[in-house]
mmCIF file of C-alpha atoms in Angstrom:
data_model
loop_
_atom_site.group_PDB
_atom_site.id
_atom_site.type_symbol
_atom_site.label_atom_id
_atom_site.label_comp_id
_atom_site.label_asym_id
_atom_site.label_seq_id
_atom_site.Cartn_x
_atom_site.Cartn_y
_atom_site.Cartn_z
ATOM 1 C CA MET T 27 -0.687 18.533 9.019
ATOM 2 C CA GLY T 28 1.446 14.831 9.181
ATOM 3 C CA PHE T 29 1.128 10.818 8.242
ATOM 4 C CA GLY T 30 0.382 9.590 11.477
ATOM 5 C CA ASP T 31 2.927 7.511 12.290
ATOM 6 C CA LEU T 32 5.468 6.945 9.255
ATOM 7 C CA ARG T 33 6.925 3.824 10.164
ATOM 8 C CA ALA T 34 3.922 1.919 11.021
ATOM 9 C CA ALA T 35 2.451 0.740 8.406
ATOM 10 C CA SER T 36 -1.344 2.719 8.512
ATOM 11 C CA GLY T 37 1.511 5.734 7.884
ATOM 12 C CA LEU T 38 2.669 4.055 5.192
ATOM 13 C CA LYS T 39 -0.533 4.460 3.403
ATOM 14 C CA VAL T 40 -1.829 8.074 4.245
ATOM 15 C CA LEU T 41 2.055 8.463 2.384
ATOM 16 C CA ASN T 42 1.024 6.897 -0.284
ATOM 17 C CA GLY T 43 -2.296 8.044 -1.004
ATOM 18 C CA PHE T 44 -0.724 11.450 -0.586
ATOM 19 C CA LEU T 45 2.578 11.460 -3.064
ATOM 20 C CA SER T 46 -0.345 9.874 -5.521
ATOM 21 C CA GLU T 47 -1.285 12.461 -6.628
ATOM 22 C CA ARG T 48 2.111 13.997 -6.512
ATOM 23 C CA SER T 49 5.868 13.771 -7.232
ATOM 24 C CA TYR T 50 7.618 15.110 -4.227
ATOM 25 C CA ILE T 51 6.037 16.420 -0.789
ATOM 26 C CA GLU T 52 6.244 19.829 -1.941
ATOM 27 C CA GLY T 53 6.698 21.135 -4.839
ATOM 28 C CA TYR T 54 7.863 20.342 -8.466
ATOM 29 C CA VAL T 55 11.891 19.206 -6.962
ATOM 30 C CA PRO T 56 13.718 17.387 -4.355
ATOM 31 C CA SER T 57 13.536 19.636 -1.765
ATOM 32 C CA GLN T 58 14.784 19.093 2.309
ATOM 33 C CA ALA T 59 10.773 18.684 2.641
ATOM 34 C CA ASP T 60 11.480 15.095 1.210
ATOM 35 C CA VAL T 61 14.455 14.699 3.248
ATOM 36 C CA ALA T 62 12.415 15.261 6.475
ATOM 37 C CA VAL T 63 9.627 11.926 5.446
ATOM 38 C CA PHE T 64 12.541 9.706 4.326
ATOM 39 C CA ASP T 65 15.126 10.268 6.732
ATOM 40 C CA SER T 66 11.628 9.106 9.416
ATOM 41 C CA LEU T 67 10.943 6.285 7.300
ATOM 42 C CA SER T 68 12.272 3.185 9.109
ATOM 43 C CA GLY T 69 13.563 0.861 5.733
ATOM 44 C CA THR T 70 11.736 0.778 1.933
ATOM 45 C CA PRO T 71 7.429 0.646 1.529
ATOM 46 C CA SER T 72 6.124 -3.041 0.304
ATOM 47 C CA ALA T 73 5.837 -3.330 -3.297
ATOM 48 C CA ASP T 74 1.619 -2.029 -2.784
ATOM 49 C CA LEU T 75 2.741 0.998 -2.201
ATOM 50 C CA VAL T 76 3.935 1.756 -5.846
ATOM 51 C CA HIS T 77 3.524 5.738 -5.360
ATOM 52 C CA ALA T 78 5.286 5.700 -1.953
ATOM 53 C CA LEU T 79 8.112 3.404 -3.407
ATOM 54 C CA ARG T 80 7.950 5.210 -6.642
ATOM 55 C CA TRP T 81 9.584 8.659 -4.674
ATOM 56 C CA TYR T 82 11.452 6.656 -2.184
ATOM 57 C CA ARG T 83 13.999 4.761 -5.092
ATOM 58 C CA HIS T 84 14.565 8.366 -6.454
ATOM 59 C CA ILE T 85 14.876 10.128 -3.115
ATOM 60 C CA LEU T 86 17.210 7.109 -2.439
ATOM 61 C CA SER T 87 19.048 7.771 -5.376
ATOM 62 C CA TYR T 88 20.441 11.232 -4.165
ATOM 63 C CA SER T 89 23.592 10.824 -2.205
ATOM 64 C CA GLN T 90 24.198 14.144 -1.027
ATOM 65 C CA ARG T 91 20.590 14.227 0.127
ATOM 66 C CA SER T 92 21.346 17.534 2.288
ATOM 67 C CA SER T 93 22.507 19.748 -0.765
ATOM 68 C CA LEU T 94 18.998 19.416 -1.385
ATOM 69 C CA PRO T 95 17.132 22.999 -1.375
ATOM 70 C CA GLY T 96 15.045 24.250 0.653
ATOM 71 C CA VAL T 97 15.351 24.037 5.128
ATOM 72 C CA LYS T 98 14.224 21.249 7.183
ATOM 73 C CA LYS T 99 10.656 21.480 9.320
ATOM 74 C CA PRO T 100 8.961 19.018 11.497
ATOM 75 C CA LEU T 101 7.227 15.986 9.689
ATOM 76 C CA GLY T 102 3.632 18.050 11.313
ATOM 77 C CA GLN T 103 4.259 20.684 9.044
ATOM 78 C CA TYR T 104 4.144 18.039 5.695
ATOM 79 C CA GLY T 105 1.507 16.088 4.608
ATOM 80 C CA PRO T 106 -2.200 16.098 4.192
ATOM 81 C CA PRO T 107 -4.347 18.059 6.179
ATOM 82 C CA GLY T 108 -5.843 16.364 9.699
ATOM 83 C CA LEU T 109 -3.932 13.977 10.399
ATOM 84 C CA ALA T 110 -0.923 14.844 13.394
ATOM 85 C CA ASP T 111 2.794 13.237 12.980
ATOM 86 C CA THR T 112 2.574 10.329 15.604
ATOM 87 C CA THR T 113 5.955 9.245 14.350
ATOM 88 C CA THR T 114 8.708 7.957 16.880
ATOM 89 C CA GLY T 115 11.037 10.893 17.369
ATOM 90 C CA SER T 116 8.944 13.646 16.562
ATOM 91 C CA ALA T 117 6.399 15.754 18.136
ATOM 92 C CA PRO T 118 2.756 15.898 16.755
ATOM 93 C CA SER T 119 1.485 19.578 15.298
ATOM 94 C CA ALA T 120 -1.071 21.571 17.376
ATOM 95 C CA PRO T 121 -4.808 20.875 15.803
ATOM 96 C CA LYS T 122 -5.984 23.680 13.985
ATOM 97 C CA GLU T 123 -9.064 25.434 15.176
ATOM 98 C CA GLU T 124 -10.140 25.144 11.448
ATOM 99 C CA GLU T 125 -9.729 22.245 9.568
ATOM 100 C CA ASP T 126 -10.037 20.828 6.095
ATOM 101 C CA ASP T 127 -12.631 17.942 4.077
ATOM 102 C CA ASP T 128 -10.613 15.412 5.918
ATOM 103 C CA ASP T 129 -10.669 17.079 9.113
ATOM 104 C CA ASP T 130 -13.361 15.053 10.467
ATOM 105 C CA ILE T 131 -11.208 12.627 11.765
ATOM 106 C CA ASP T 132 -9.614 13.710 14.686
ATOM 107 C CA LEU T 133 -5.889 11.889 16.034
ATOM 108 C CA PHE T 134 -5.055 14.570 18.776
ATOM 109 C CA GLY T 135 -5.325 12.748 21.539
ATOM 110 C CA SER T 136 -4.352 14.126 25.577
ATOM 111 C CA ASP T 137 -0.715 14.485 26.910
ATOM 112 C CA GLU T 138 -1.043 11.770 29.015
ATOM 113 C CA GLU T 139 0.884 8.256 27.752
ATOM 114 C CA GLU T 140 -1.580 6.968 25.468
ATOM 115 C CA ASP T 141 -3.037 2.976 26.624
ATOM 116 C CA GLU T 142 -3.564 0.213 23.809
ATOM 117 C CA GLU T 143 -7.292 0.716 23.357
ATOM 118 C CA ALA T 144 -6.007 4.638 22.440
ATOM 119 C CA GLU T 145 -3.468 3.642 20.213
ATOM 120 C CA ARG T 146 -6.287 0.851 18.490
ATOM 121 C CA LEU T 147 -8.980 3.474 17.961
ATOM 122 C CA LYS T 148 -5.988 5.832 16.451
ATOM 123 C CA GLU T 149 -4.830 2.696 14.360
ATOM 124 C CA GLU T 150 -9.066 2.021 13.231
ATOM 125 C CA ARG T 151 -8.956 6.014 12.083
ATOM 126 C CA LEU T 152 -6.023 5.816 9.712
ATOM 127 C CA ALA T 153 -6.661 2.842 8.626
ATOM 128 C CA GLN T 154 -10.684 4.734 7.528
ATOM 129 C CA TYR T 155 -8.717 7.773 6.632
ATOM 130 C CA ALA T 156 -6.807 5.420 3.929
ATOM 131 C CA ALA T 157 -9.839 3.392 2.955
ATOM 132 C CA LYS T 158 -11.459 7.083 2.317
ATOM 133 C CA LYS T 159 -8.495 8.291 0.050
ATOM 134 C CA SER T 160 -8.729 5.395 -1.824
ATOM 135 C CA LYS T 161 -11.761 5.890 -3.292
ATOM 136 C CA LYS T 162 -11.700 9.465 -4.470
ATOM 137 C CA PRO T 163 -11.313 9.491 -8.320
ATOM 138 C CA THR T 164 -7.329 9.473 -9.381
ATOM 139 C CA ILE T 165 -6.464 11.923 -11.192
ATOM 140 C CA ILE T 166 -3.710 11.703 -13.777
ATOM 141 C CA ALA T 167 -1.686 15.227 -13.093
ATOM 142 C CA LYS T 168 0.389 16.100 -16.232
ATOM 143 C CA SER T 169 2.981 19.236 -16.874
ATOM 144 C CA SER T 170 3.654 20.707 -20.423
ATOM 145 C CA LEU T 171 7.533 21.376 -20.567
ATOM 146 C CA LEU T 172 9.382 23.993 -23.198
ATOM 147 C CA LEU T 173 13.434 22.527 -22.718
ATOM 148 C CA ASP T 174 15.632 23.841 -24.321
ATOM 149 C CA VAL T 175 18.608 21.516 -25.228
ATOM 150 C CA LYS T 176 22.725 23.563 -26.111
ATOM 151 C CA PRO T 177 24.645 21.823 -28.120
ATOM 152 C CA TRP T 178 28.317 22.134 -27.393
ATOM 153 C CA ASP T 179 29.274 24.618 -31.420
ATOM 154 C CA ASP T 180 27.929 25.053 -34.427
ATOM 155 C CA GLU T 181 29.254 21.375 -36.152
ATOM 156 C CA THR T 182 26.355 19.905 -33.806
ATOM 157 C CA ASP T 183 24.339 17.662 -36.194
ATOM 158 C CA MET T 184 20.908 19.246 -34.862
ATOM 159 C CA LYS T 185 18.309 16.930 -36.494
ATOM 160 C CA GLN T 186 20.442 14.193 -35.201
ATOM 161 C CA LEU T 187 21.004 15.728 -32.043
ATOM 162 C CA GLU T 188 16.809 16.020 -31.936
ATOM 163 C CA ALA T 189 16.596 12.562 -33.127
ATOM 164 C CA LEU T 190 18.669 11.339 -30.455
ATOM 165 C CA VAL T 191 16.232 13.872 -27.763
ATOM 166 C CA ARG T 192 13.264 11.591 -29.342
ATOM 167 C CA SER T 193 14.962 7.940 -28.546
ATOM 168 C CA ILE T 194 14.205 8.816 -24.594
ATOM 169 C CA SER T 195 10.797 6.766 -24.729
ATOM 170 C CA MET T 196 9.691 5.712 -20.917
ATOM 171 C CA GLU T 197 5.578 5.809 -19.718
ATOM 172 C CA GLY T 198 4.042 9.579 -18.461
ATOM 173 C CA LEU T 199 6.474 11.282 -21.518
ATOM 174 C CA LEU T 200 4.726 12.441 -25.393
ATOM 175 C CA TRP T 201 7.472 14.349 -26.962
ATOM 176 C CA GLY T 202 5.832 16.882 -29.252
ATOM 177 C CA GLN T 203 6.849 19.824 -31.700
ATOM 178 C CA SER T 204 9.726 21.340 -32.329
ATOM 179 C CA LYS T 205 11.894 23.988 -33.824
ATOM 180 C CA LEU T 206 15.872 25.619 -33.952
ATOM 181 C CA LEU T 207 16.369 28.775 -32.926
ATOM 182 C CA PRO T 208 19.534 31.242 -32.454
ATOM 183 C CA VAL T 209 21.767 31.663 -29.371
ATOM 184 C CA GLY T 210 25.033 33.087 -31.336
ATOM 185 C CA TYR T 211 27.713 32.949 -33.264
ATOM 186 C CA GLY T 212 26.715 30.502 -35.425
ATOM 187 C CA ILE T 213 24.744 28.054 -32.747
ATOM 188 C CA GLN T 214 21.477 27.545 -32.658
ATOM 189 C CA LYS T 215 19.578 25.369 -29.743
ATOM 190 C CA LEU T 216 16.828 22.828 -30.010
ATOM 191 C CA GLN T 217 13.437 23.966 -28.314
ATOM 192 C CA ILE T 218 11.667 20.892 -27.946
ATOM 193 C CA ASN T 219 7.313 20.692 -26.036
ATOM 194 C CA CYS T 220 6.677 17.490 -24.298
ATOM 195 C CA VAL T 221 3.936 16.407 -21.779
ATOM 196 C CA ILE T 222 4.472 13.986 -18.454
ATOM 197 C CA GLU T 223 2.497 12.701 -16.002
ATOM 198 C CA ASP T 224 4.190 14.159 -12.718
ATOM 199 C CA ASP T 225 4.536 11.684 -11.029
ATOM 200 C CA LYS T 226 6.051 9.233 -13.146
ATOM 201 C CA VAL T 227 8.521 10.984 -14.888
ATOM 202 C CA GLY T 228 10.686 14.249 -13.484
ATOM 203 C CA THR T 229 12.236 17.362 -14.868
ATOM 204 C CA ASP T 230 15.621 15.683 -13.100
ATOM 205 C CA MET T 231 15.258 13.049 -14.959
ATOM 206 C CA LEU T 232 14.609 13.871 -18.592
ATOM 207 C CA GLU T 233 17.709 16.051 -17.929
ATOM 208 C CA GLU T 234 19.639 13.157 -16.665
ATOM 209 C CA GLN T 235 19.068 11.430 -19.593
ATOM 210 C CA ILE T 236 19.366 14.242 -22.429
ATOM 211 C CA THR T 237 22.792 15.223 -21.293
ATOM 212 C CA ALA T 238 23.854 11.381 -21.215
ATOM 213 C CA PHE T 239 24.154 12.116 -24.529
ATOM 214 C CA GLU T 240 27.053 14.546 -23.206
ATOM 215 C CA ASP T 241 29.227 14.412 -27.527
ATOM 216 C CA PHE T 242 26.467 16.090 -28.442
ATOM 217 C CA VAL T 243 24.891 17.858 -25.616
ATOM 218 C CA GLN T 244 25.846 20.523 -23.541
ATOM 219 C CA SER T 245 23.003 21.331 -21.471
ATOM 220 C CA MET T 246 19.407 21.151 -21.012
ATOM 221 C CA ASP T 247 17.472 24.007 -19.445
ATOM 222 C CA VAL T 248 13.384 24.116 -18.242
ATOM 223 C CA ALA T 249 12.491 27.338 -20.121
ATOM 224 C CA ALA T 250 8.574 27.080 -19.410
ATOM 225 C CA PHE T 251 6.846 24.450 -17.026
ATOM 226 C CA ASN T 252 2.790 24.631 -16.935
ATOM 227 C CA LYS T 253 0.286 22.428 -15.067
ATOM 228 C CA ILE T 254 -2.858 21.016 -17.637
#
């Protein structure tokens, strides 16, 4: 596993293709996997690498990245199968005995210092892999979320609270049905469904915008999260 050389254009293209089908390097929330890859980049991805640029800006927004969950692993344990990590300063992962469909591209060289010809061949293979991935039909990954939005007290206008939540509009977000459920002491919570495109909308983005209505919203929780 790996992205090739993340400090080279070819490695960034692989990263961009990898992130075209997911929001994060691993799982559905930012983690130390994202930090490991983020820290390996030499700078901001170019504007034509839309998926990598979107992910980079999102991870950059976290000022305390060391507090994100998970354990940081070597770069060779992230990314698509069949590619080695060759990023400067990182150790390439060991080749596997069995490879997946994309493993027909061999990027593992000898332990000896590579000459210019070997480097050129490696860049060509990375370019071939990126081209092969780009020809695959794009699948828009979507998820169905059930959100619990809790007010401060029983005097909160729940109709206005729901109207504020539904006023949040962004590409890749579609609001669905909702209902009010009792919490206790006369307080009700808003339970509302929405469908999101994973590469455009994250649960952290929704929570940030919903809880911004601080006069009405005490907290937001994800009650259910299902891939579509």
